[in-house]
Short mmCIF file of N, CA and C in Angstrom, two decimals:
data_model
loop_
_atom_site.label_atom_id
_atom_site.label_comp_id
_atom_site.label_asym_id
_atom_site.label_seq_id
_atom_site.Cartn_x
_atom_site.Cartn_y
_atom_site.Cartn_z
N MET A 11 44.16 42.43 43.37
CA MET A 11 44.16 41.06 42.55
C MET A 11 45.24 40.36 43.25
N GLU A 12 44.88 39.02 43.32
CA GLU A 12 45.73 38.07 43.78
C GLU A 12 47.00 37.88 43.02
N LYS A 13 48.05 37.71 43.58
CA LYS A 13 49.25 37.36 42.91
C LYS A 13 49.32 35.87 42.33
N SER A 14 49.71 35.86 41.15
CA SER A 14 49.81 34.49 40.55
C SER A 14 51.11 33.77 40.98
N TRP A 15 50.83 32.35 41.00
CA TRP A 15 51.92 31.55 41.26
C TRP A 15 53.11 31.71 40.37
N THR A 16 54.23 31.23 40.81
CA THR A 16 55.47 31.39 39.97
C THR A 16 55.29 30.38 38.64
N LYS A 17 54.58 29.50 38.85
CA LYS A 17 54.34 28.51 37.80
C LYS A 17 52.96 27.98 37.75
N SER A 18 52.27 28.35 36.73
CA SER A 18 50.85 27.78 36.76
C SER A 18 50.79 26.06 36.60
N VAL A 19 49.63 25.71 36.92
CA VAL A 19 49.32 24.28 36.88
C VAL A 19 48.50 24.00 35.70
N THR A 20 48.72 23.13 34.73
CA THR A 20 47.82 22.98 33.58
C THR A 20 47.45 21.37 33.86
N LEU A 21 46.18 21.04 33.94
CA LEU A 21 45.58 19.71 34.51
C LEU A 21 44.44 19.40 33.68
N ALA A 22 44.13 18.13 33.40
CA ALA A 22 42.89 17.51 32.60
C ALA A 22 41.73 17.56 33.60
N LEU A 23 41.29 18.64 34.03
CA LEU A 23 40.17 18.56 35.14
C LEU A 23 38.79 18.27 34.70
N GLU A 24 38.67 18.57 33.30
CA GLU A 24 37.17 18.33 32.80
C GLU A 24 37.20 17.12 31.85
N GLY A 25 38.31 16.39 31.79
CA GLY A 25 38.07 15.29 30.96
C GLY A 25 39.50 14.89 30.51
N PRO A 26 39.92 13.73 29.88
CA PRO A 26 41.02 13.33 29.34
C PRO A 26 42.06 14.42 28.38
N ASP A 27 41.24 15.17 27.57
CA ASP A 27 42.00 15.91 26.71
C ASP A 27 41.43 17.39 26.89
N LYS A 28 40.70 17.70 28.00
CA LYS A 28 40.33 19.14 28.34
C LYS A 28 41.00 19.64 29.46
N TYR A 29 42.15 20.32 29.13
CA TYR A 29 43.17 20.92 30.08
C TYR A 29 42.70 22.48 30.32
N VAL A 30 42.81 22.58 31.77
CA VAL A 30 42.68 23.82 32.11
C VAL A 30 44.05 24.61 32.96
N THR A 31 44.08 25.68 32.86
CA THR A 31 45.44 26.06 33.54
C THR A 31 45.01 27.00 34.70
N ILE A 32 45.46 26.50 35.89
CA ILE A 32 45.24 27.16 37.20
C ILE A 32 46.44 27.98 37.64
N SER A 33 46.25 29.40 37.90
CA SER A 33 47.41 30.09 38.14
C SER A 33 47.63 30.84 39.38
N ASN A 34 46.46 30.71 40.26
CA ASN A 34 46.68 31.23 41.73
C ASN A 34 45.73 30.45 42.63
N THR A 35 45.96 30.82 43.94
CA THR A 35 45.15 30.19 44.82
C THR A 35 43.68 30.04 44.96
N THR A 36 43.22 31.18 44.61
CA THR A 36 41.79 31.51 44.36
C THR A 36 41.21 30.39 43.38
N GLU A 37 41.93 30.46 42.18
CA GLU A 37 41.38 29.48 41.10
C GLU A 37 41.42 27.98 41.52
N ALA A 38 42.56 27.68 42.19
CA ALA A 38 42.64 26.31 42.67
C ALA A 38 41.65 26.03 43.68
N SER A 39 41.32 26.87 44.39
CA SER A 39 40.20 26.64 45.63
C SER A 39 39.01 26.38 44.88
N TRP A 40 38.64 27.22 44.03
CA TRP A 40 37.23 26.86 43.25
C TRP A 40 37.30 25.66 42.47
N ALA A 41 38.49 25.39 41.89
CA ALA A 41 38.56 24.22 40.94
C ALA A 41 38.34 22.75 41.85
N MET A 42 38.89 22.98 43.20
CA MET A 42 38.66 21.81 43.97
C MET A 42 37.22 21.78 44.62
N ILE A 43 36.65 22.83 44.87
CA ILE A 43 35.29 23.10 45.32
C ILE A 43 34.36 22.36 44.20
N GLU A 44 34.56 23.19 43.12
CA GLU A 44 33.39 22.98 42.08
C GLU A 44 33.63 21.78 41.05
N ASP A 45 34.99 21.47 40.66
CA ASP A 45 35.13 20.45 39.51
C ASP A 45 35.81 19.27 39.89
N TRP A 46 36.26 19.21 41.22
CA TRP A 46 37.05 17.95 41.67
C TRP A 46 36.35 16.64 41.63
N PRO A 47 37.02 15.67 41.06
CA PRO A 47 36.34 14.31 40.92
C PRO A 47 36.13 13.62 42.35
N LEU A 48 36.83 13.94 43.23
CA LEU A 48 36.75 13.51 44.60
C LEU A 48 36.01 14.41 45.58
N GLU A 49 35.33 13.93 46.72
CA GLU A 49 34.64 14.70 47.43
C GLU A 49 35.29 14.70 48.85
N ASP A 50 35.69 13.53 49.25
CA ASP A 50 36.35 13.47 50.60
C ASP A 50 37.51 12.69 50.46
N ALA A 51 38.77 13.45 50.47
CA ALA A 51 40.10 12.67 50.32
C ALA A 51 41.06 13.55 51.06
N PRO A 52 41.98 12.83 51.87
CA PRO A 52 42.80 13.44 52.63
C PRO A 52 43.66 14.57 51.89
N ALA A 53 44.19 14.29 50.86
CA ALA A 53 45.14 15.42 50.18
C ALA A 53 44.29 16.66 49.71
N LEU A 54 43.12 16.37 49.34
CA LEU A 54 42.11 17.43 48.86
C LEU A 54 41.81 18.29 50.08
N ASP A 55 41.44 17.64 51.31
CA ASP A 55 41.09 18.45 52.46
C ASP A 55 42.34 19.32 52.98
N ARG A 56 43.44 18.65 52.85
CA ARG A 56 44.67 19.52 53.18
C ARG A 56 44.81 20.70 52.35
N ALA A 57 44.60 20.50 50.90
CA ALA A 57 45.03 21.37 49.97
C ALA A 57 43.89 22.59 50.21
N LEU A 58 42.79 22.29 50.44
CA LEU A 58 41.81 23.31 50.82
C LEU A 58 42.09 24.15 52.01
N GLU A 59 42.48 23.42 53.04
CA GLU A 59 43.00 24.10 54.33
C GLU A 59 44.24 25.05 53.92
N ILE A 60 45.16 24.55 53.26
CA ILE A 60 46.27 25.48 52.96
C ILE A 60 45.87 26.63 52.11
N CYS A 61 44.89 26.50 51.21
CA CYS A 61 44.52 27.58 50.32
C CYS A 61 43.81 28.58 51.22
N ALA A 62 43.11 28.20 52.17
CA ALA A 62 42.45 28.97 53.12
C ALA A 62 43.45 30.01 53.95
N GLU A 63 44.46 29.27 54.40
CA GLU A 63 45.56 29.92 55.10
C GLU A 63 46.48 30.76 54.08
N VAL A 64 46.58 30.67 52.95
CA VAL A 64 47.18 31.37 52.10
C VAL A 64 46.56 32.70 51.76
N VAL A 65 45.14 32.49 51.64
CA VAL A 65 44.27 33.62 51.36
C VAL A 65 44.21 34.53 52.62
N GLU A 66 44.44 33.91 53.76
CA GLU A 66 44.55 34.70 55.05
C GLU A 66 45.96 35.34 55.20
N GLY A 67 46.76 35.11 54.55
CA GLY A 67 47.94 35.69 54.49
C GLY A 67 48.94 34.91 55.78
N LYS A 68 48.44 33.70 56.00
CA LYS A 68 49.27 32.98 56.97
C LYS A 68 50.33 32.04 56.32
N ARG A 69 50.31 31.89 55.16
CA ARG A 69 51.25 30.98 54.28
C ARG A 69 51.67 31.48 53.01
N PRO A 70 52.86 31.11 52.43
CA PRO A 70 53.18 31.67 51.18
C PRO A 70 52.29 31.06 50.07
N ALA A 71 52.15 31.67 49.06
CA ALA A 71 51.24 31.12 47.78
C ALA A 71 51.80 29.82 47.34
N GLU A 72 53.09 29.66 47.24
CA GLU A 72 53.58 28.42 46.60
C GLU A 72 53.25 27.36 47.51
N ASP A 73 52.83 27.22 48.76
CA ASP A 73 52.36 26.15 49.56
C ASP A 73 51.20 25.64 49.19
N ALA A 74 50.31 26.73 48.51
CA ALA A 74 48.91 26.23 47.93
C ALA A 74 49.17 25.49 46.67
N ARG A 75 50.09 25.95 45.69
CA ARG A 75 50.47 25.21 44.55
C ARG A 75 51.00 23.92 44.91
N LYS A 76 51.73 23.60 45.71
CA LYS A 76 52.25 22.50 46.16
C LYS A 76 51.08 21.32 46.68
N ALA A 77 50.28 21.88 47.53
CA ALA A 77 49.15 21.25 47.97
C ALA A 77 48.20 20.93 46.92
N PHE A 78 47.94 21.85 45.96
CA PHE A 78 47.03 21.50 44.80
C PHE A 78 47.72 20.42 43.90
N LEU A 79 48.88 20.57 43.75
CA LEU A 79 49.38 19.41 42.93
C LEU A 79 49.28 17.97 43.55
N ALA A 80 49.46 17.93 44.85
CA ALA A 80 49.32 16.71 45.71
C ALA A 80 47.88 16.12 45.59
N ALA A 81 46.93 17.07 45.60
CA ALA A 81 45.55 16.75 45.53
C ALA A 81 45.29 16.23 44.17
N ALA A 82 45.80 16.75 43.13
CA ALA A 82 45.58 16.37 41.76
C ALA A 82 46.27 14.86 41.64
N VAL A 83 47.29 14.59 42.16
CA VAL A 83 47.88 13.25 42.12
C VAL A 83 46.88 12.31 42.78
N GLU A 84 46.50 12.63 44.04
CA GLU A 84 45.65 11.90 44.85
C GLU A 84 44.27 11.46 43.95
N ALA A 85 43.90 12.39 43.27
CA ALA A 85 42.55 12.34 42.45
C ALA A 85 42.88 11.70 41.10
N GLU A 86 44.11 11.41 40.70
CA GLU A 86 44.57 10.81 39.60
C GLU A 86 44.16 11.65 38.39
N ILE A 87 44.32 12.98 38.37
CA ILE A 87 44.11 14.06 37.48
C ILE A 87 45.54 14.20 36.64
N ALA A 88 45.43 14.16 35.28
CA ALA A 88 46.68 14.33 34.46
C ALA A 88 47.21 15.67 34.65
N VAL A 89 48.38 15.82 34.91
CA VAL A 89 48.88 17.35 34.95
C VAL A 89 49.97 17.40 33.85
N GLN A 90 49.97 18.46 33.09
CA GLN A 90 50.96 18.79 32.16
C GLN A 90 52.06 19.44 32.72
N ASP A 91 53.45 19.06 32.29
CA ASP A 91 54.48 19.77 33.09
C ASP A 91 55.05 20.73 32.09
#
């Protein structure tokens, strides 16, 4: 099983008051592939690339978390802190 991030990300991915919690790289990848409001955006593309590198063991998991947050900002998705 994949190791969870040190801190989960809770964001309004399915609407303004419908928050979901993402706790690892695999969940983040699926969210960006299946549920993301943008299809072609620089931070999204970079986050997907970083997530793949994390899964391959080439980068630490926290890099994926940071890239996922940057993609959420780019897509103007509300994130709970």
